XYZ file of C-alpha atoms in Angstrom:
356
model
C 189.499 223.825 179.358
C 189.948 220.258 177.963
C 186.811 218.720 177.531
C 186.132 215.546 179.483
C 186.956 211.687 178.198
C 184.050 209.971 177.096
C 183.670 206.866 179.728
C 183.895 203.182 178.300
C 181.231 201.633 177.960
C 182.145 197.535 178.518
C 179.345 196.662 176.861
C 180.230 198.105 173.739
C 182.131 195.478 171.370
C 185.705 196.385 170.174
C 186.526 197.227 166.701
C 187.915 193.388 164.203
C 189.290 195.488 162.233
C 192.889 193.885 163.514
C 191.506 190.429 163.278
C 190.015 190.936 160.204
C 193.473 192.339 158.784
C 195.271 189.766 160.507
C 192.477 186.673 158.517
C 193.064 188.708 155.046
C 196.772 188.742 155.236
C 196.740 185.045 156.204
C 194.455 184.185 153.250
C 196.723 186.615 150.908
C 200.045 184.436 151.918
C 197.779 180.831 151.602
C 196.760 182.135 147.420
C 200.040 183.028 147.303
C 201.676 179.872 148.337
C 199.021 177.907 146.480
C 199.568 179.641 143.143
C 203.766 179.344 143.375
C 203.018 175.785 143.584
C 200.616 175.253 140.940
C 202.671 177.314 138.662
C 205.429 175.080 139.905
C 203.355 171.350 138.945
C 202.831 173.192 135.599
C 206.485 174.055 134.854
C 206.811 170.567 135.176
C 205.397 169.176 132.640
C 203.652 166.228 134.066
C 201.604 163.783 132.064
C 197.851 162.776 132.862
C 198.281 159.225 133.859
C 194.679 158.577 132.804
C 192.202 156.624 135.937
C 192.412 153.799 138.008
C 189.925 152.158 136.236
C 192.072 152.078 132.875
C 195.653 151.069 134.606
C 195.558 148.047 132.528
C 193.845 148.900 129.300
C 196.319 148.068 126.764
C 196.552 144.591 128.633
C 193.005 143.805 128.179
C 192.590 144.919 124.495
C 195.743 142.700 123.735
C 194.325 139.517 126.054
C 191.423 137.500 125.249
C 189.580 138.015 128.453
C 187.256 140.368 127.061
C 186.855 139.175 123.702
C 186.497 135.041 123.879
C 183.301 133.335 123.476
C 181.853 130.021 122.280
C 178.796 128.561 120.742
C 177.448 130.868 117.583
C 177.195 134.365 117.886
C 175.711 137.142 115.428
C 175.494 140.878 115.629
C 173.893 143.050 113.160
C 174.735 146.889 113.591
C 172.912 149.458 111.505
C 173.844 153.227 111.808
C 171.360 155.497 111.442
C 173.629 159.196 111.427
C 176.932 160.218 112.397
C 176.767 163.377 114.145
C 174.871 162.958 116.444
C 176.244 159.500 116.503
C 172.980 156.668 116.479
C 173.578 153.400 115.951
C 171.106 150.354 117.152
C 172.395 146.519 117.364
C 170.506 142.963 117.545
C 172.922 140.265 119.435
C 172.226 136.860 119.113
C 174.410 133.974 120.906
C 173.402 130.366 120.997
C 175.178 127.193 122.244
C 177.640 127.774 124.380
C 178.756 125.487 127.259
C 178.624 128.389 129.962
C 175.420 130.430 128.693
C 172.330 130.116 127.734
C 170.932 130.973 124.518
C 170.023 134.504 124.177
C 169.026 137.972 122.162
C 170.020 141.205 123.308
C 168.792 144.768 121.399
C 171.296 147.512 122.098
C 171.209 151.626 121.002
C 173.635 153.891 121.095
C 173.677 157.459 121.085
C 177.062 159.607 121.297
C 177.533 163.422 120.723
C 180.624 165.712 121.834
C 179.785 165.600 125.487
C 177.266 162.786 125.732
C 177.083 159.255 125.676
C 174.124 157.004 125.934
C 174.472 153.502 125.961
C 171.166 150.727 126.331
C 170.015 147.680 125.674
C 167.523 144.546 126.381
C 167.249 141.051 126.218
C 164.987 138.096 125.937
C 164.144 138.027 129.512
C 163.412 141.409 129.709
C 166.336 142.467 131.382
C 167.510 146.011 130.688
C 170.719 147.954 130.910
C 171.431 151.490 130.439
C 174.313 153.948 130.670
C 175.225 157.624 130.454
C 178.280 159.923 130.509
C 177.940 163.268 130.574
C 181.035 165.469 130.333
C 181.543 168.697 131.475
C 184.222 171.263 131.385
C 187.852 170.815 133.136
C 187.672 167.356 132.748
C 184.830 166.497 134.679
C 183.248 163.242 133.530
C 179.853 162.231 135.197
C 178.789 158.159 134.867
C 175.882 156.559 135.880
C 174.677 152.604 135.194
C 171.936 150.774 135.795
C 170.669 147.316 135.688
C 167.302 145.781 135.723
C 167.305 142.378 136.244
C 163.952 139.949 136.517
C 166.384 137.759 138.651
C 166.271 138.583 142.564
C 169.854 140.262 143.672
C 170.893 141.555 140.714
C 169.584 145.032 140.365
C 171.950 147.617 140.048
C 172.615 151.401 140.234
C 176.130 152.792 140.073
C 176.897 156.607 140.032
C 180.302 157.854 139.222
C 181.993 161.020 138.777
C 185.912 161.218 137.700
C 188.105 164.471 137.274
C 191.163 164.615 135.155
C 193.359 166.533 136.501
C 196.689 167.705 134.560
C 198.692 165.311 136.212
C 196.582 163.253 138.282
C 193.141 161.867 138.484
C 190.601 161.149 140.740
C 187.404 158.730 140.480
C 184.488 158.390 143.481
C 181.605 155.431 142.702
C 178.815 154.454 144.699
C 177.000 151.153 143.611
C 174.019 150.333 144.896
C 174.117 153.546 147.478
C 171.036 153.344 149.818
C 171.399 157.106 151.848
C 169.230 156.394 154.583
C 171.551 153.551 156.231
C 174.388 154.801 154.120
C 174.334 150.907 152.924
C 175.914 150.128 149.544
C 179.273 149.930 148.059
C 181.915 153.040 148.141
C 184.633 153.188 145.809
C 187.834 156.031 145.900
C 190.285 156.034 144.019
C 193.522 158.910 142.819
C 196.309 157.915 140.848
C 199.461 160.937 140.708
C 201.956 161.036 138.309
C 205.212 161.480 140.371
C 207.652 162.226 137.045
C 206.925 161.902 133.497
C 207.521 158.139 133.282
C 206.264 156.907 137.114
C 202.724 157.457 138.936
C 201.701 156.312 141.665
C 198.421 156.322 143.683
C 195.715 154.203 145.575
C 192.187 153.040 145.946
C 190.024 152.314 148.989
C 186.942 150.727 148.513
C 184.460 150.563 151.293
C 181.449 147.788 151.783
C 178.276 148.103 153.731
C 176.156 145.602 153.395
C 174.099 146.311 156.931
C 174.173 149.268 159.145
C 176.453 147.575 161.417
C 178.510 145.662 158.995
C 181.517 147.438 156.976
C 185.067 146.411 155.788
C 187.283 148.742 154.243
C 189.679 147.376 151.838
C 193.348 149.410 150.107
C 194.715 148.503 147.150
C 198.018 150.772 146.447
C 198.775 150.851 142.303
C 202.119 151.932 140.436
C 202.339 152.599 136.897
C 205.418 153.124 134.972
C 205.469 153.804 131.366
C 208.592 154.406 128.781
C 209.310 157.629 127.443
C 208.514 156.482 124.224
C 205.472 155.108 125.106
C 206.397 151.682 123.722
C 205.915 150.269 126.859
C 203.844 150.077 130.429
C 204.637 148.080 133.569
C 201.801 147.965 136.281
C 201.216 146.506 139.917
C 198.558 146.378 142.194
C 199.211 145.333 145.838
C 196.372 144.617 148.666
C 197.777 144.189 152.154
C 196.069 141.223 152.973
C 198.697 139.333 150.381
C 196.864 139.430 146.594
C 199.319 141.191 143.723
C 198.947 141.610 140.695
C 201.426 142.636 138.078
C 200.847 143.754 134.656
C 203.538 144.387 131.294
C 202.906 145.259 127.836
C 204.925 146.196 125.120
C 204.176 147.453 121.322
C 207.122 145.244 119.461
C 206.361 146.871 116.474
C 203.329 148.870 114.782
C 201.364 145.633 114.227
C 202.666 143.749 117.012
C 201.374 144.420 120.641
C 202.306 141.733 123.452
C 201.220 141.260 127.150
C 201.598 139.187 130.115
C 199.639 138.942 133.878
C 200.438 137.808 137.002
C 198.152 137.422 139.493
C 199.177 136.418 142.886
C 197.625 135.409 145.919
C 199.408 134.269 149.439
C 196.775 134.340 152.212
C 196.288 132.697 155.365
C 193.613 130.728 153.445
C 194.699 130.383 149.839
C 198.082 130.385 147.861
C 197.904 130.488 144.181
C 199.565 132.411 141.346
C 198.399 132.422 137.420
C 200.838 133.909 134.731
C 199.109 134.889 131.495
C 201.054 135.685 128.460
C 199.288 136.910 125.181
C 199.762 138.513 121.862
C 197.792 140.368 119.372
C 198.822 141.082 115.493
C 196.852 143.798 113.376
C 197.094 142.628 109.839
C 195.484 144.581 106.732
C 192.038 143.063 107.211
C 192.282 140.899 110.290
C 193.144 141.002 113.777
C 194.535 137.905 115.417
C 195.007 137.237 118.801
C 196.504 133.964 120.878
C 196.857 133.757 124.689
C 198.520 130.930 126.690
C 198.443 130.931 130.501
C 199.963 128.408 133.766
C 196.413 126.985 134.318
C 196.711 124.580 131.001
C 194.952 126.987 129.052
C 195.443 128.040 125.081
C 192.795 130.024 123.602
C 192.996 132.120 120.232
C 190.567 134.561 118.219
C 190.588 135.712 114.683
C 188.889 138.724 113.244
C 189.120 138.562 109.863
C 187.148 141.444 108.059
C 186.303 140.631 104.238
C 184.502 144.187 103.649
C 184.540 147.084 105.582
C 181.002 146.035 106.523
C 181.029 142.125 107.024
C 183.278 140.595 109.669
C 183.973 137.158 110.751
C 185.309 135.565 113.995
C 186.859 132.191 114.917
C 187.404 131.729 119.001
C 188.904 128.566 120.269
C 190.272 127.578 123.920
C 191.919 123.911 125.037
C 192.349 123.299 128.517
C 195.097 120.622 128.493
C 195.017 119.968 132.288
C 190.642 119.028 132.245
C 190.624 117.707 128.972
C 188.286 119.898 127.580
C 188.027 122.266 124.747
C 185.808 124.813 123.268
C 184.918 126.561 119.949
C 183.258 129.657 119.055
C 182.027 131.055 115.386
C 180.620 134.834 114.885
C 179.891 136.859 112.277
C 179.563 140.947 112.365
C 177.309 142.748 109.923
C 177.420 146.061 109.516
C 173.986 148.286 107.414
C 175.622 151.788 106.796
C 174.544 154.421 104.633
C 177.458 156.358 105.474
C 181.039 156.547 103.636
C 184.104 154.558 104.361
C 185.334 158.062 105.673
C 182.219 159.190 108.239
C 182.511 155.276 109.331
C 186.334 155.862 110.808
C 185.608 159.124 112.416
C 182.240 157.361 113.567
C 184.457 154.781 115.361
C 186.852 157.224 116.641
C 184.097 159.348 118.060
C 182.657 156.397 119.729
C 186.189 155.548 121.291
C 186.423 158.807 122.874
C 182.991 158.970 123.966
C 183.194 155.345 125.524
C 185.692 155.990 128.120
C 186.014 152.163 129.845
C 184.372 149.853 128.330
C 182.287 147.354 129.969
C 184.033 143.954 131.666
């Protein structure tokens, strides 16, 4: 006699084993998919095209923007050891037409995966900065700036991942997380082939609760094969481009030129800046003409490898105005000619973007 069939019960739940079958093979195909592809980017061989932040390095370091001054200016470096790297600095700047006169102290402290940057002035403002690298080319940032003036405090946090072939940078200045006030920053930049990349940046303002405005700036980079030269642009909807080329003529020999345009409802203006910059054996030379009437040059001429000297000159031709700078830079090192170049270098790679 067959025994009897055990009723149903309906409140009894039904075996997931299916669904949980069904979820595993799903996830099984996704890895799969996900590795062919990655294995795929690899095979090609796709360059880093290094961050958003740095699209136009090679520009700046060949222009003057970063490097002109006026009035007398001193600074007086001493390094204390190499590894870790310590050095401290005393700034002084007097006379010129746009600043006042001034004294800034300034430390530095750089190992493999750290870099500490600070410094204060006169009027007890301070400044301080820190990168912290970690593995898979993470790179954690954060800046800060104490000010006695009202308004210009400032906290910025950063973090930027290089990718093999892409990277991507998110910054926050001034974040407040209550209101979610403060400044928001995005930015990815994706090399397409090995010459071309491509990518964009959105940056996001809340001054207020209530007030926002989102703005896109969409950047190309192209560089040769040989590396001899780059081309850049950045566009912005609203009608502002800018457009960036530099070349290396030869190994002393770097040249540049800028074009910034703007055609807005409310404004339409375009400067074109052209520069050059000539490494010599012991000097550094560097002359910049752009459409606004302006000629400015700089000379670096270094006598030792620890005493440097500086000559910076501008002439406006369309106000009628000129201006002339002197500096000197004096190095106290108690280590070799040898430890100071790898010092330098170290401090290069440690200093990722340097300060506008």
């Amino acid at each position: 006699m067959a025994s009897p069939v055990s009723p149903i019960n309906p409140y009894t739940p039904l075996s997931t084993a299916p669904s949980s079958s069904t979820n595993s093979n799903s996830t099984s195909v996704f890895s799969s998919y996900l590795g062919r592809f990655s294995k795929w980017r690899a095979e090609l061989g796709l360059p880093n095209p290094g961050s958003v932040e740095n699209l136009q390095k090679e520009v700046k370091a060949t222009h003057l923007t970063n490097y002109a001054f006026d009035g007398g200016r001193a600074d007086l470096t001493k390094s204390m050891s190499m590894n870790p790297l310590f050095q401290v600095t005393h700034s002084f700047a007097l006379g010129s037409q746009t600043m006042a006169p001034s004294y800034n102290f300034g430390a530095i402290y750089a190992t493999e995966n750290v870099f500490l940057q600070g410094g204060v002035d006169h009027d007890g403002n301070v400044n301080a900065r820190v990168n912290q690298g970690w593995s898979n080319g993470h790179v954690s940032k954060a800046q800060a700036q104490l000010s006695q003036t009202p308004g210009h405090n400032l906290l910025q946090l950063e973090q930027d991942y290089n990718g093999q072939d892409f990277n991507l940078n998110l910054k926050a200045v001034n974040p407040w997380p209550t209101d979610l006030t403060g400044i928001f920053v995005g930015s990815y930049l994706q090399s397409i082939t090995k010459n071309f990349a491509c990518g964009t940046e959105w940056v996001l303002q809340r001054p207020t609760p209530s007030t926002s405005e989102l703005v896109a700036t969409y950047l190309a980079k192209y560089t040769s094969t040989d590396k001899s030269w780059i081309a850049t642009a950045q566009l912005q909807p609203a009608g502002i481009l800018q457009a960036t080329y530099w070349q290396k003529l030869s190994e002393k020999v770097d040249f540049a030129a800028d074009l910034q345009l703007v055609a807005t409802p409310m404004r339409r203006d375009a400067v074109a800046t052209l520069g050059a910059k000539y490494d010599l054996r012991l000097s550094t030379f560097r002359a910049q003409l752009d459409s606004t009437g302006k000629v400015s040059a700089l000379l670096e001429q270094r006598f030792t490898p620890t005493f440097a000297f500086l000559m910076s000159g501008e002439i406006d031709h369309f106000k009628n105005s000129a201006k002339v700078g002197v500096g000197v830079m004096i190095e106290s090192s108690a280590l070799s000619p040898e430890e100071m170049e790898m010092q330098m270098q170290q401090m290069q790679m440690q200093q990722l973007s340097p300060p506008q």
